[in-house]
Amino acid sequence: MLGAMVTLDGTPVSVDDLLALALTNVGHFTSMRVDSDGTIRGLTLHMERLARDCKIVWHAALDTDRVREYVRQALEAVPHPCVVRVTIYDPKVELGHPADANEPHVLVSVRGAGALPPAPLRAQSLVYERDLPEVKHVGLFGALHIRGAAQRAGFDDALFVGRDGFVSEGGTWNVAFIDQEGTVVWPDAPVLPGVTMTLLQQQVEHHTATVTLEQAKGMAAAFATNTSIGVRPLAAIDDTQLPVEHPVLTRLQEAYLSIPGETL
């Protein structure tokens, strides 16, 4: 199984190695889609994210060349496409003294990847703000709890709305909108600077603006983005239906797929 392929610093991981990650839940990560030709869109941006977040979380530098080597090793016998996740954490971190941990290690795990793009999703708006939103950290309890609430209500996922009333992001994805003039609008809110979002912003004209929930529901279209889903239309926000076909959506999907991948 792909899910069983997990290494720590290039060697098979042990239960003891994972105890600190499981019990303290301190770390950060990035997930990258590996296409059938073995390349990764936005690889440089993923490495930059890991290095940036490592300084924030661990106050330490990260050797991204070493990260690339561990990922190459993990992918040697794995069929493509797939999604590889790189998690950076210190197995010696302690609940009472997290500041003492400053020797991050590299955990690499691999899972299968679905077709792009997946089916449109229906999102329920819920009030939620992630801790330290600029970091892709492993503290996913809140986001997954909210996702579960949306799914129990009959939706596919949750769309986060801040306490200020502005839309921010989704459970594990960025969100953007297409206004009635056909312009792509990214929310001006505390969000994770997603790699797929950044790649699309380099390809297509856009602007950022605060977006209320009412404004979001009045857009011509909306879509979610991350490395696993590419550009995924939103079919609904709460009980408001949204078009899943739009010329700009098509252009975005084509633009994303046209971005050349980088080799490890």
Short mmCIF file of C-alpha atoms in Angstrom, two decimals:
data_model
loop_
_atom_site.label_atom_id
_atom_site.label_comp_id
_atom_site.label_asym_id
_atom_site.label_seq_id
_atom_site.Cartn_x
_atom_site.Cartn_y
_atom_site.Cartn_z
CA MET A 1 0.00 0.00 0.00
CA LEU A 2 1.21 3.52 -0.76
CA GLY A 3 0.10 4.68 2.67
CA ALA A 4 2.59 2.29 4.32
CA MET A 5 5.62 3.87 2.60
CA VAL A 6 6.91 6.17 5.32
CA THR A 7 10.52 7.06 6.03
CA LEU A 8 12.31 9.28 8.54
CA ASP A 9 15.55 10.78 7.25
CA GLY A 10 15.58 8.20 4.50
CA THR A 11 15.11 5.08 6.64
CA PRO A 12 11.92 3.16 7.57
CA VAL A 13 10.14 4.93 10.38
CA SER A 14 9.56 3.23 13.74
CA VAL A 15 6.73 3.58 16.22
CA ASP A 16 9.08 5.30 18.68
CA ASP A 17 10.02 7.81 15.98
CA LEU A 18 6.36 8.77 15.57
CA LEU A 19 5.45 9.07 19.25
CA ALA A 20 6.46 12.72 19.56
CA LEU A 21 4.54 13.67 16.42
CA ALA A 22 1.46 11.79 17.62
CA LEU A 23 1.52 13.00 21.23
CA THR A 24 2.66 16.62 20.85
CA ASN A 25 1.40 17.35 17.31
CA VAL A 26 4.08 19.99 16.65
CA GLY A 27 5.50 20.24 13.16
CA HIS A 28 4.86 21.51 9.67
CA PHE A 29 4.56 19.96 6.23
CA THR A 30 3.95 20.32 2.55
CA SER A 31 2.15 17.96 0.17
CA MET A 32 3.17 17.68 -3.48
CA ARG A 33 1.47 15.95 -6.39
CA VAL A 34 3.90 13.88 -8.44
CA ASP A 35 2.61 13.57 -12.00
CA SER A 36 2.94 10.51 -14.23
CA ASP A 37 6.25 11.77 -15.63
CA GLY A 38 7.71 12.11 -12.14
CA THR A 39 7.71 15.90 -12.09
CA ILE A 40 6.17 18.22 -9.49
CA ARG A 41 4.48 21.54 -10.26
CA GLY A 42 5.77 24.24 -7.97
CA LEU A 43 8.57 22.12 -6.48
CA THR A 44 10.71 25.19 -5.81
CA LEU A 45 7.81 26.87 -4.01
CA HIS A 46 7.26 23.75 -1.87
CA MET A 47 10.92 23.75 -0.82
CA GLU A 48 10.78 27.46 -0.06
CA ARG A 49 7.70 26.86 2.10
CA LEU A 50 9.45 24.11 4.08
CA ALA A 51 12.51 26.29 4.68
CA ARG A 52 10.40 29.33 5.66
CA ASP A 53 8.14 27.39 8.00
CA CYS A 54 11.09 25.57 9.58
CA LYS A 55 12.49 28.90 10.72
CA ILE A 56 9.12 29.88 12.17
CA VAL A 57 8.31 26.58 13.90
CA TRP A 58 11.77 25.26 14.88
CA HIS A 59 13.95 28.39 14.66
CA ALA A 60 16.30 26.28 12.56
CA ALA A 61 17.56 26.12 8.99
CA LEU A 62 16.46 23.29 6.72
CA ASP A 63 18.65 21.62 4.11
CA THR A 64 16.21 21.37 1.19
CA ASP A 65 18.74 19.42 -0.91
CA ARG A 66 18.56 16.72 1.76
CA VAL A 67 14.76 16.89 1.63
CA ARG A 68 14.82 16.38 -2.14
CA GLU A 69 17.05 13.33 -1.75
CA TYR A 70 14.73 11.73 0.80
CA VAL A 71 11.75 12.36 -1.48
CA ARG A 72 13.60 10.84 -4.44
CA GLN A 73 14.31 7.74 -2.38
CA ALA A 74 10.68 7.42 -1.30
CA LEU A 75 9.43 7.69 -4.88
CA GLU A 76 11.79 5.14 -6.45
CA ALA A 77 9.39 2.18 -6.34
CA VAL A 78 6.10 4.10 -6.25
CA PRO A 79 3.67 4.28 -9.20
CA HIS A 80 2.78 7.76 -10.43
CA PRO A 81 0.77 9.90 -10.13
CA CYS A 82 0.90 10.10 -6.37
CA VAL A 83 1.00 12.63 -3.56
CA VAL A 84 4.10 12.86 -1.39
CA ARG A 85 3.95 14.61 1.95
CA VAL A 86 7.04 15.95 3.70
CA THR A 87 6.60 16.57 7.43
CA ILE A 88 9.27 18.37 9.42
CA TYR A 89 9.40 17.66 13.15
CA ASP A 90 11.80 16.92 15.99
CA PRO A 91 11.32 13.45 17.55
CA LYS A 92 12.79 14.83 20.80
CA VAL A 93 10.15 17.54 21.24
CA GLU A 94 8.49 17.45 24.68
CA LEU A 95 5.09 18.75 25.70
CA GLY A 96 6.53 20.75 28.61
CA HIS A 97 9.56 22.17 26.81
CA PRO A 98 8.85 22.65 23.09
CA ALA A 99 11.43 25.46 22.90
CA ASP A 100 14.21 22.93 23.58
CA ALA A 101 13.54 21.14 20.28
CA ASN A 102 15.51 22.63 17.40
CA GLU A 103 16.78 19.64 15.39
CA PRO A 104 14.08 19.02 12.79
CA HIS A 105 13.96 15.70 10.93
CA VAL A 106 12.31 14.80 7.63
CA LEU A 107 9.35 12.41 7.50
CA VAL A 108 8.26 11.40 3.99
CA SER A 109 4.98 9.60 3.27
CA VAL A 110 3.33 8.71 -0.04
CA ARG A 111 -0.28 8.10 -1.03
CA GLY A 112 -2.20 7.68 -4.25
CA ALA A 113 -3.47 10.62 -6.29
CA GLY A 114 -6.85 11.05 -7.96
CA ALA A 115 -7.65 12.47 -11.36
CA LEU A 116 -7.59 16.23 -11.96
CA PRO A 117 -9.85 18.00 -11.41
CA PRO A 118 -12.11 16.09 -8.99
CA ALA A 119 -15.88 16.56 -8.96
CA PRO A 120 -17.21 19.98 -7.83
CA LEU A 121 -17.70 20.36 -4.10
CA ARG A 122 -20.45 21.79 -1.94
CA ALA A 123 -19.24 23.88 0.99
CA GLN A 124 -20.93 24.96 4.19
CA SER A 125 -19.85 28.32 5.57
CA LEU A 126 -18.72 28.11 9.19
CA VAL A 127 -16.99 30.56 11.48
CA TYR A 128 -13.41 29.40 12.00
CA GLU A 129 -9.89 30.83 11.97
CA ARG A 130 -6.80 28.63 11.84
CA ASP A 131 -3.93 29.13 14.29
CA LEU A 132 -0.88 30.65 12.59
CA PRO A 133 -2.57 30.54 9.17
CA GLU A 134 0.59 31.51 7.26
CA VAL A 135 2.22 28.17 8.25
CA LYS A 136 1.17 24.79 6.87
CA HIS A 137 1.40 23.12 10.27
CA VAL A 138 0.26 19.74 11.52
CA GLY A 139 -2.26 21.20 13.98
CA LEU A 140 -5.27 20.08 11.96
CA PHE A 141 -7.75 19.27 14.74
CA GLY A 142 -9.78 22.45 14.41
CA ALA A 143 -9.95 22.38 10.62
CA LEU A 144 -10.88 18.70 10.52
CA HIS A 145 -13.45 19.15 13.29
CA ILE A 146 -15.11 21.89 11.24
CA ARG A 147 -14.86 19.76 8.09
CA GLY A 148 -16.58 16.93 9.94
CA ALA A 149 -19.36 19.28 11.06
CA ALA A 150 -19.95 20.36 7.45
CA GLN A 151 -20.01 16.76 6.25
CA ARG A 152 -22.47 15.74 8.94
CA ALA A 153 -24.68 18.57 7.66
CA GLY A 154 -24.60 17.05 4.19
CA PHE A 155 -21.81 19.10 2.58
CA ASP A 156 -18.44 18.03 1.21
CA ASP A 157 -16.34 20.50 3.17
CA ALA A 158 -16.30 23.74 5.13
CA LEU A 159 -15.67 27.27 3.90
CA PHE A 160 -14.11 29.32 6.69
CA VAL A 161 -15.50 32.73 7.58
CA GLY A 162 -13.56 34.85 10.08
CA ARG A 163 -15.05 36.53 13.09
CA ASP A 164 -14.82 39.73 11.06
CA GLY A 165 -17.34 38.29 8.60
CA PHE A 166 -14.91 37.84 5.71
CA VAL A 167 -14.33 34.61 3.81
CA SER A 168 -10.78 33.24 4.14
CA GLU A 169 -10.10 29.66 2.98
CA GLY A 170 -11.29 26.07 3.13
CA GLY A 171 -10.40 23.10 5.29
CA THR A 172 -7.22 22.25 3.39
CA TRP A 173 -7.55 24.49 0.36
CA ASN A 174 -7.49 28.06 -0.80
CA VAL A 175 -10.63 29.54 -2.26
CA ALA A 176 -11.08 32.14 -4.98
CA PHE A 177 -13.98 33.65 -6.89
CA ILE A 178 -14.82 34.86 -10.36
CA ASP A 179 -16.78 38.08 -10.24
CA GLN A 180 -19.50 39.13 -12.66
CA GLU A 181 -16.89 40.85 -14.88
CA GLY A 182 -14.88 37.64 -15.16
CA THR A 183 -12.02 38.71 -12.87
CA VAL A 184 -10.45 36.25 -10.43
CA VAL A 185 -10.71 37.49 -6.84
CA TRP A 186 -8.63 36.01 -4.02
CA PRO A 187 -9.78 36.80 -0.47
CA ASP A 188 -7.78 39.43 1.37
CA ALA A 189 -7.68 37.54 4.66
CA PRO A 190 -5.26 35.58 6.86
CA VAL A 191 -4.77 32.43 4.76
CA LEU A 192 -2.13 29.87 3.94
CA PRO A 193 -0.12 31.09 0.92
CA GLY A 194 -0.86 27.98 -1.10
CA VAL A 195 1.53 26.77 -3.78
CA THR A 196 -1.26 26.12 -6.30
CA MET A 197 -2.72 29.54 -5.52
CA THR A 198 0.68 31.16 -6.14
CA LEU A 199 1.16 29.30 -9.42
CA LEU A 200 -2.26 30.39 -10.66
CA GLN A 201 -1.63 33.99 -9.65
CA GLN A 202 1.46 33.91 -11.86
CA GLN A 203 -0.62 32.68 -14.81
CA VAL A 204 -3.90 34.60 -14.73
CA GLU A 205 -4.83 38.23 -14.06
CA HIS A 206 -6.39 38.64 -10.62
CA HIS A 207 -6.78 40.88 -7.62
CA THR A 208 -7.31 40.47 -3.89
CA ALA A 209 -10.17 41.95 -1.90
CA THR A 210 -12.14 41.33 1.24
CA VAL A 211 -15.10 39.08 0.44
CA THR A 212 -18.15 38.79 2.66
CA LEU A 213 -20.21 35.64 2.66
CA GLU A 214 -23.01 37.46 0.87
CA GLN A 215 -20.57 38.66 -1.79
CA ALA A 216 -19.16 35.15 -2.18
CA LYS A 217 -22.61 33.77 -2.87
CA GLY A 218 -23.19 36.45 -5.49
CA MET A 219 -20.10 35.63 -7.54
CA ALA A 220 -20.26 34.20 -11.05
CA ALA A 221 -18.28 31.14 -9.90
CA ALA A 222 -15.97 29.94 -7.16
CA PHE A 223 -13.21 27.37 -6.93
CA ALA A 224 -10.90 25.62 -4.50
CA THR A 225 -7.20 25.02 -5.08
CA ASN A 226 -4.47 22.84 -3.65
CA THR A 227 -1.81 20.48 -4.94
CA SER A 228 -4.09 17.43 -4.84
CA ILE A 229 -7.14 18.93 -6.54
CA GLY A 230 -5.72 21.58 -8.86
CA VAL A 231 -8.65 23.85 -9.68
CA ARG A 232 -11.91 22.42 -8.29
CA PRO A 233 -15.20 24.27 -8.83
CA LEU A 234 -17.53 24.96 -5.93
CA ALA A 235 -21.05 23.82 -6.77
CA ALA A 236 -22.63 25.49 -3.76
CA ILE A 237 -22.01 27.62 -0.70
CA ASP A 238 -24.66 26.75 1.87
CA ASP A 239 -27.97 26.67 -0.04
CA THR A 240 -26.73 28.94 -2.83
CA GLN A 241 -25.95 27.05 -6.04
CA LEU A 242 -22.98 28.20 -8.11
CA PRO A 243 -22.18 27.44 -11.77
CA VAL A 244 -19.51 24.75 -12.13
CA GLU A 245 -18.84 25.70 -15.75
CA HIS A 246 -17.44 29.11 -16.64
CA PRO A 247 -14.96 30.22 -19.33
CA VAL A 248 -12.57 31.55 -16.69
CA LEU A 249 -12.74 28.30 -14.74
CA THR A 250 -11.83 26.41 -17.90
CA ARG A 251 -8.96 28.80 -18.56
CA LEU A 252 -7.69 28.37 -15.00
CA GLN A 253 -7.79 24.59 -15.22
CA GLU A 254 -5.98 24.64 -18.55
CA ALA A 255 -3.43 27.15 -17.28
CA TYR A 256 -2.67 25.02 -14.24
CA LEU A 257 -2.24 21.82 -16.25
CA SER A 258 0.02 23.65 -18.70
CA ILE A 259 2.52 24.64 -15.98
CA PRO A 260 5.61 22.47 -16.48
CA GLY A 261 6.64 20.28 -13.59
CA GLU A 262 10.08 20.40 -12.01
CA THR A 263 12.32 17.39 -11.50
CA LEU A 264 13.64 16.40 -8.13
#
